[in-house]
mmCIF file of N, CA and C in Angstrom:
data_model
loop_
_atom_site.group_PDB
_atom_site.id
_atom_site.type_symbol
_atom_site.label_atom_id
_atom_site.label_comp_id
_atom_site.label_asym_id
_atom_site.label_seq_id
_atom_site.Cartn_x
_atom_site.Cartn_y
_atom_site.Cartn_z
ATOM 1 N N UNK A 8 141.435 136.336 124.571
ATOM 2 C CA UNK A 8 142.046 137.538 124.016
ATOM 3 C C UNK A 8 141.384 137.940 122.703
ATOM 4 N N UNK A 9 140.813 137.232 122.153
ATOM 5 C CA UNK A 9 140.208 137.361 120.877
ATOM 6 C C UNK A 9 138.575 137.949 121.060
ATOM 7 N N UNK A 10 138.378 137.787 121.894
ATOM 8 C CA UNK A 10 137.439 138.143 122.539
ATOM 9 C C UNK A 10 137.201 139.845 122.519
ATOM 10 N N UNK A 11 138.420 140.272 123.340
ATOM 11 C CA UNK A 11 138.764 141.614 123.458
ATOM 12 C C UNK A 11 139.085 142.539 122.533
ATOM 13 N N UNK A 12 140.078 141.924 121.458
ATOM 14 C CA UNK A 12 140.071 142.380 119.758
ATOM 15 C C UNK A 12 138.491 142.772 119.432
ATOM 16 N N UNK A 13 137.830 141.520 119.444
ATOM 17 C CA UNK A 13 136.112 142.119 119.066
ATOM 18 C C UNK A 13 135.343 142.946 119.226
ATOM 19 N N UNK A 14 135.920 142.927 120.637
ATOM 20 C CA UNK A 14 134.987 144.234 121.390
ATOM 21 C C UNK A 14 136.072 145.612 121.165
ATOM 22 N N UNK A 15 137.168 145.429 120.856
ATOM 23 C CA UNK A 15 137.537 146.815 120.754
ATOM 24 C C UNK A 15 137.639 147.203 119.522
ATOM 25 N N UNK A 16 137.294 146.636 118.443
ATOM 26 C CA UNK A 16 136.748 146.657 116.605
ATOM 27 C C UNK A 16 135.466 146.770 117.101
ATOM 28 N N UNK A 17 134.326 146.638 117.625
ATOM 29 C CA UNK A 17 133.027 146.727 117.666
ATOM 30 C C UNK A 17 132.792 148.328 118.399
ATOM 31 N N UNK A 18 133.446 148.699 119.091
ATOM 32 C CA UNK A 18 133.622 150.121 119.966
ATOM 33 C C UNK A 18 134.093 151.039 118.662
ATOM 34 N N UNK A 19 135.711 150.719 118.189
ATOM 35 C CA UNK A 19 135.938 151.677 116.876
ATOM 36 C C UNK A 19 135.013 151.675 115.807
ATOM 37 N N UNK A 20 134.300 150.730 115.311
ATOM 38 C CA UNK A 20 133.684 150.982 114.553
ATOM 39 C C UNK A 20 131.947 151.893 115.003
ATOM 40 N N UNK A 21 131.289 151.783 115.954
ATOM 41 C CA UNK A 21 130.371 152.510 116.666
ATOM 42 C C UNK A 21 131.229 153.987 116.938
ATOM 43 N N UNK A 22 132.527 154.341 117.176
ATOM 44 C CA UNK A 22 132.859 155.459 117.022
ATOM 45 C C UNK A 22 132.909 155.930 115.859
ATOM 46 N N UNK A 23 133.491 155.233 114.474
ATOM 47 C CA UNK A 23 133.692 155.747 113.123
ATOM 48 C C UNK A 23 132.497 156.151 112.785
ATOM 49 N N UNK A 24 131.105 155.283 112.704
ATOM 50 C CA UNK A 24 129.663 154.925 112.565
ATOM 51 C C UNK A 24 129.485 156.603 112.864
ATOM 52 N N UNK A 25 129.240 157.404 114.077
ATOM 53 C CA UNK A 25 128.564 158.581 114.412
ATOM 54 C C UNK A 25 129.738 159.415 114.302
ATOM 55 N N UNK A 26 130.930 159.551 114.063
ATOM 56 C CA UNK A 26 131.274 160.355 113.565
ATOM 57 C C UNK A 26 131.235 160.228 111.567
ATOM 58 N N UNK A 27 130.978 159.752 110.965
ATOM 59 C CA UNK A 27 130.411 159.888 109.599
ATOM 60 C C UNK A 27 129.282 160.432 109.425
ATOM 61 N N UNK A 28 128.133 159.821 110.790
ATOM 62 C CA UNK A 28 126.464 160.102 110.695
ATOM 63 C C UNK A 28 126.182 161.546 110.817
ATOM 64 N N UNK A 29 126.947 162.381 112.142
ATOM 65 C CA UNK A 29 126.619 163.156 112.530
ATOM 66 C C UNK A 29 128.035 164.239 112.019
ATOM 67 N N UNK A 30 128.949 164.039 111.258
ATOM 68 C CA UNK A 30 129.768 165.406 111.039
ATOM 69 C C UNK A 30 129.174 166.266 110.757
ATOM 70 N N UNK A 31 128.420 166.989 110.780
ATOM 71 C CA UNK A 31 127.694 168.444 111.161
ATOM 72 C C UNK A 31 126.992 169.101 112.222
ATOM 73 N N UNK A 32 126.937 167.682 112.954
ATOM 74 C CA UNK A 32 126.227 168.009 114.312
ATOM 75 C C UNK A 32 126.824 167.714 115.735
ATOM 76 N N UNK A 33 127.521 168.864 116.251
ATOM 77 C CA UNK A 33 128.413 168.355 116.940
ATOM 78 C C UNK A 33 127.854 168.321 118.428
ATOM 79 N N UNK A 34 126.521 168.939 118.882
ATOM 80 C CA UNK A 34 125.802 168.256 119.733
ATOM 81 C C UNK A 34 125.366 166.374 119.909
ATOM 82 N N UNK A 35 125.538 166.122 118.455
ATOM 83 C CA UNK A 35 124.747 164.764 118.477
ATOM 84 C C UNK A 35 126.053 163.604 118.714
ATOM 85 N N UNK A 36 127.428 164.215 117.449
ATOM 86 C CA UNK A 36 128.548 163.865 117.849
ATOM 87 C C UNK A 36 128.551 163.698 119.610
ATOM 88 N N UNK A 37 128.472 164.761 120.054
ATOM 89 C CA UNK A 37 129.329 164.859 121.663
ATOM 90 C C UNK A 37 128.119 163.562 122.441
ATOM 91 N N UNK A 38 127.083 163.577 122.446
ATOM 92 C CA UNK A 38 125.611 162.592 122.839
ATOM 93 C C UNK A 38 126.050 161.413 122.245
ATOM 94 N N UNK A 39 126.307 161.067 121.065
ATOM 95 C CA UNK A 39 126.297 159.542 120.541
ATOM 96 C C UNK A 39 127.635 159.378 121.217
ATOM 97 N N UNK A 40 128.877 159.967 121.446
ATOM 98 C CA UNK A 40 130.047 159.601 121.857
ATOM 99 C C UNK A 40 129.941 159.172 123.390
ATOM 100 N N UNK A 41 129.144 159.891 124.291
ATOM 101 C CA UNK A 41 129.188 159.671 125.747
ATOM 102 C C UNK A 41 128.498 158.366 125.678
ATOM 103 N N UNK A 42 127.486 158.056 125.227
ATOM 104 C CA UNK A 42 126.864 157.004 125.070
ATOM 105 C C UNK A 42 127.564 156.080 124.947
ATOM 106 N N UNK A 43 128.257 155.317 123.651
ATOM 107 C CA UNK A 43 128.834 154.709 123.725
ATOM 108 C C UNK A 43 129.762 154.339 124.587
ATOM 109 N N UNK A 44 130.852 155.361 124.813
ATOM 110 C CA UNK A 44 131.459 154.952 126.120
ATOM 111 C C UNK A 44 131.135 154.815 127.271
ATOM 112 N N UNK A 45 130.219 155.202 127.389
ATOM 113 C CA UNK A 45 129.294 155.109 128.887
ATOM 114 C C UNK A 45 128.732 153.615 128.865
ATOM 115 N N UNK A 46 128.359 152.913 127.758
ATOM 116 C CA UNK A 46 127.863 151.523 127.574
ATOM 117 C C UNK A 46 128.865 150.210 127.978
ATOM 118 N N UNK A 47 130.567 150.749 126.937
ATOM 119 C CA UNK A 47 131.478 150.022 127.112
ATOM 120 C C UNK A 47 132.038 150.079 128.356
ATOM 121 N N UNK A 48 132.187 151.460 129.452
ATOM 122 C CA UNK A 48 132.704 151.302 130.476
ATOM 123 C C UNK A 48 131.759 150.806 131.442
ATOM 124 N N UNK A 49 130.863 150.181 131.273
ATOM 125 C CA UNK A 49 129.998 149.509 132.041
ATOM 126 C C UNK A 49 130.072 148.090 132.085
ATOM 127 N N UNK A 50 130.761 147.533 130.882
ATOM 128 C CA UNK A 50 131.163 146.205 130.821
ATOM 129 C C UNK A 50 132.889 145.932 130.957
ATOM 130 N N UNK A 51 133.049 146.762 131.128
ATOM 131 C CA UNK A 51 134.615 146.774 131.069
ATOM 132 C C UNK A 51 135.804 145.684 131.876
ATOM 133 N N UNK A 52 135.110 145.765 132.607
ATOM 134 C CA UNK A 52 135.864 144.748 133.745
ATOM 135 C C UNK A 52 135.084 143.114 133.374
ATOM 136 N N UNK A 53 134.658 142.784 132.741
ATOM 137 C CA UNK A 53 133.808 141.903 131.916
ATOM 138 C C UNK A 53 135.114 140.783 132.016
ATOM 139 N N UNK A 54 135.120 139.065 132.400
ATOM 140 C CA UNK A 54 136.335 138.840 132.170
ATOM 141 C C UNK A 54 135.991 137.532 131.568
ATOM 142 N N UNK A 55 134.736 136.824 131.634
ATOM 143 C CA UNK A 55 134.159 135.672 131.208
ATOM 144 C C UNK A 55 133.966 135.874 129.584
ATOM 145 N N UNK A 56 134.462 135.003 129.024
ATOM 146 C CA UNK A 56 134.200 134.924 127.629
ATOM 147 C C UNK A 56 133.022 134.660 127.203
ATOM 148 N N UNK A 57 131.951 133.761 128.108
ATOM 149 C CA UNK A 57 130.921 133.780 127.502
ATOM 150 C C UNK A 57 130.175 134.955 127.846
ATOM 151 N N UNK A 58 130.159 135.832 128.770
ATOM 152 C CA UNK A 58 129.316 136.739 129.122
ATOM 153 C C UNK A 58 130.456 138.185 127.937
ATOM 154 N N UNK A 59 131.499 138.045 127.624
ATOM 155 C CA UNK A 59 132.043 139.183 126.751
ATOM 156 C C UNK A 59 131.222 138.515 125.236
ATOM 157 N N UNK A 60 131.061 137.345 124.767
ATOM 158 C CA UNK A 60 130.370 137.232 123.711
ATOM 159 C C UNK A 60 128.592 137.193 124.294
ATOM 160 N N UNK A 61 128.590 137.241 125.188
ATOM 161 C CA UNK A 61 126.971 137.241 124.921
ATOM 162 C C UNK A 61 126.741 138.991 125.108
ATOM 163 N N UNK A 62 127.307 140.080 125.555
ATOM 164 C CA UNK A 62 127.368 140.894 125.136
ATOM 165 C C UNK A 62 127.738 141.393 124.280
ATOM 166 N N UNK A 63 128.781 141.082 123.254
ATOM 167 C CA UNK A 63 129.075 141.568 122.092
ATOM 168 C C UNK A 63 128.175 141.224 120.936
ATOM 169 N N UNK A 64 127.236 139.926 121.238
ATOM 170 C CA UNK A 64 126.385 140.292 119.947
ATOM 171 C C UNK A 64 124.961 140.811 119.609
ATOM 172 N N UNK A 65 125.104 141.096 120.959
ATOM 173 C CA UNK A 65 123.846 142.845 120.712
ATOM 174 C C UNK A 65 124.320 143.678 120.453
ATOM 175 N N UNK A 66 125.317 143.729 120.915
ATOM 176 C CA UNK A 66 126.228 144.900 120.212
ATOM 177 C C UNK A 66 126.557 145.074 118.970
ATOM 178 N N UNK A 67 126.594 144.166 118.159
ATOM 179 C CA UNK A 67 126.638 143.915 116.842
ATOM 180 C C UNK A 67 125.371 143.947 116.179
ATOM 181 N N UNK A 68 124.551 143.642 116.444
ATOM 182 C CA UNK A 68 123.463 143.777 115.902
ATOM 183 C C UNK A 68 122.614 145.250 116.346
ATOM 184 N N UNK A 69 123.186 145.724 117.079
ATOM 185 C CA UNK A 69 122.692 146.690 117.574
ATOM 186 C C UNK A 69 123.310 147.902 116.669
ATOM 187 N N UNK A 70 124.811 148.006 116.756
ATOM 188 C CA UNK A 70 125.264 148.395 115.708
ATOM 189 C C UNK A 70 125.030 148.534 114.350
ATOM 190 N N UNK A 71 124.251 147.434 113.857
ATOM 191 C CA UNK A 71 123.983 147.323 112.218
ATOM 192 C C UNK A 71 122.901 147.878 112.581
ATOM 193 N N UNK A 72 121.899 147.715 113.226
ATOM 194 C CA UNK A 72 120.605 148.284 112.663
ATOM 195 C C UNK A 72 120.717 149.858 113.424
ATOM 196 N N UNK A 73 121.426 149.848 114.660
ATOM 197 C CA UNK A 73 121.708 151.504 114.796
ATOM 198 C C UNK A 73 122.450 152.483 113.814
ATOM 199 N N UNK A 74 123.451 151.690 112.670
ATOM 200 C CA UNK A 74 124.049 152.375 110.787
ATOM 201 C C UNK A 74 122.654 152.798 110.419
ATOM 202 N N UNK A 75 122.023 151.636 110.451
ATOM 203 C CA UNK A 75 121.038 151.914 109.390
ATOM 204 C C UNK A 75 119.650 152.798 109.408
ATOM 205 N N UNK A 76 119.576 152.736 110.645
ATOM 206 C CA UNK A 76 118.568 153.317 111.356
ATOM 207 C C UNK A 76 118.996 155.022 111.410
ATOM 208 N N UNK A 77 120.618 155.540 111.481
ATOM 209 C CA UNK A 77 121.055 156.530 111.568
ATOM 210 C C UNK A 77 120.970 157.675 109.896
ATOM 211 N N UNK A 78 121.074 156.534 109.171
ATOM 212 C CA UNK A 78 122.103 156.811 107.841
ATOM 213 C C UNK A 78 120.087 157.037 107.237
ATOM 214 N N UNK A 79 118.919 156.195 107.557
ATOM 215 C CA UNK A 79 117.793 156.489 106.900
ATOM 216 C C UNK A 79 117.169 157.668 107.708
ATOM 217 N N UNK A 80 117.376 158.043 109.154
ATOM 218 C CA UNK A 80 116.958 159.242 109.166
ATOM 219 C C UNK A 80 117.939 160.554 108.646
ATOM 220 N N UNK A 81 119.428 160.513 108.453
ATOM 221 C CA UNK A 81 119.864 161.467 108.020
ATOM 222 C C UNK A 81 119.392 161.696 106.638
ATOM 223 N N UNK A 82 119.176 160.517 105.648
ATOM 224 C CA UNK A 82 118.821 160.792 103.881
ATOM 225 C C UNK A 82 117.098 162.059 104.300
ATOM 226 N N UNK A 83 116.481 161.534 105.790
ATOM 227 C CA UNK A 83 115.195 162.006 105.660
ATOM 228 C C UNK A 83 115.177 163.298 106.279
ATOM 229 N N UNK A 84 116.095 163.453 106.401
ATOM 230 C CA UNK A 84 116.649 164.968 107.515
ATOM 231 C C UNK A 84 117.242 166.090 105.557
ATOM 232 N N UNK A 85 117.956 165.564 105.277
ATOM 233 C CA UNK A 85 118.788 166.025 104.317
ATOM 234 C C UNK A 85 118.606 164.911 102.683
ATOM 235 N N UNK A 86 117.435 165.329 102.100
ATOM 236 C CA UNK A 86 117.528 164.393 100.902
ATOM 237 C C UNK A 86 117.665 164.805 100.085
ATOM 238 N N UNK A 87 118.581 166.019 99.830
ATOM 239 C CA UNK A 87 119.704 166.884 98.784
ATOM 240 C C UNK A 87 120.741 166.076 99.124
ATOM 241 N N UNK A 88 121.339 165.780 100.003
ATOM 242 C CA UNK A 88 122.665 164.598 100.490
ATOM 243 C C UNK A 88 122.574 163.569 99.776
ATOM 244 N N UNK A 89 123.829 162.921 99.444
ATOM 245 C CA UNK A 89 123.360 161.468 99.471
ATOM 246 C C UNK A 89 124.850 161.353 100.192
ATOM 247 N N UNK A 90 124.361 160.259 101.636
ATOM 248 C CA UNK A 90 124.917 159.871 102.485
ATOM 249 C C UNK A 90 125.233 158.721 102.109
ATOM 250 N N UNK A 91 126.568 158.018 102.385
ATOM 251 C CA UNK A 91 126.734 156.760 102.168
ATOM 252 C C UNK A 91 127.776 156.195 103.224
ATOM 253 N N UNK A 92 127.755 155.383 103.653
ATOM 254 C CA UNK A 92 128.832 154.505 104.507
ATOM 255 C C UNK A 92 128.680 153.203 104.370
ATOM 256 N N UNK A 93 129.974 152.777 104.470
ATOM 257 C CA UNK A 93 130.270 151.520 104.288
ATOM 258 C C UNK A 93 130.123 150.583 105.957
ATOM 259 N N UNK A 94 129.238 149.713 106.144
ATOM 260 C CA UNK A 94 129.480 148.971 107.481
ATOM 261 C C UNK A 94 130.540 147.866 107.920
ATOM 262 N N UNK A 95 131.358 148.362 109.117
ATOM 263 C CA UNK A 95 132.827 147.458 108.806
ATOM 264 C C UNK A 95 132.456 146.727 110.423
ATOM 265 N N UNK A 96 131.474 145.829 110.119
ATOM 266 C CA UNK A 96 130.991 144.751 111.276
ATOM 267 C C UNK A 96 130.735 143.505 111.013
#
């Protein structure tokens, strides 16, 4: 069960993540959103703990460097901005 907490804090936070990145772009919003859920409902029925943690920590890491990777092309898109977010992973 703890398992499932993880993965559904690892999903909210990849939702919070592109809606901070992209609030002005609501093409990229609507694209980063299908994505994601399109990723998680692919594992969904997932019931083995080791295969829900051996997927959750690409996901995590995928996550951090997909913040960071997001947040350095927006400063390079917009470097009158200063973008900031906090990573809650």
């Amino acid at each position: 069960m703890a398992s499932r907490r993880q993965v559904l804090k690892l999903f909210k936070s990849l939702h919070r993540t592109r809606q901070e990145v992209f609030k002005n772009d609501t093409r990229a919003l609507e694209a980063a959103r299908q994505k994601i859920n399109e990723e998680f409902k692919n594992h969904q029925d997932e019931t083995s703990e080791e295969k829900i943690n051996e997927c959750s920590y690409p996901g995590k890491i995928c996550y951090k460097t997909t913040l960071l990777t997001l947040i350095n092309q927006q400063k390079s898109m917009n470097p009158e901005e200063n973008t900031s977010l906090s990573p809650e992973g």
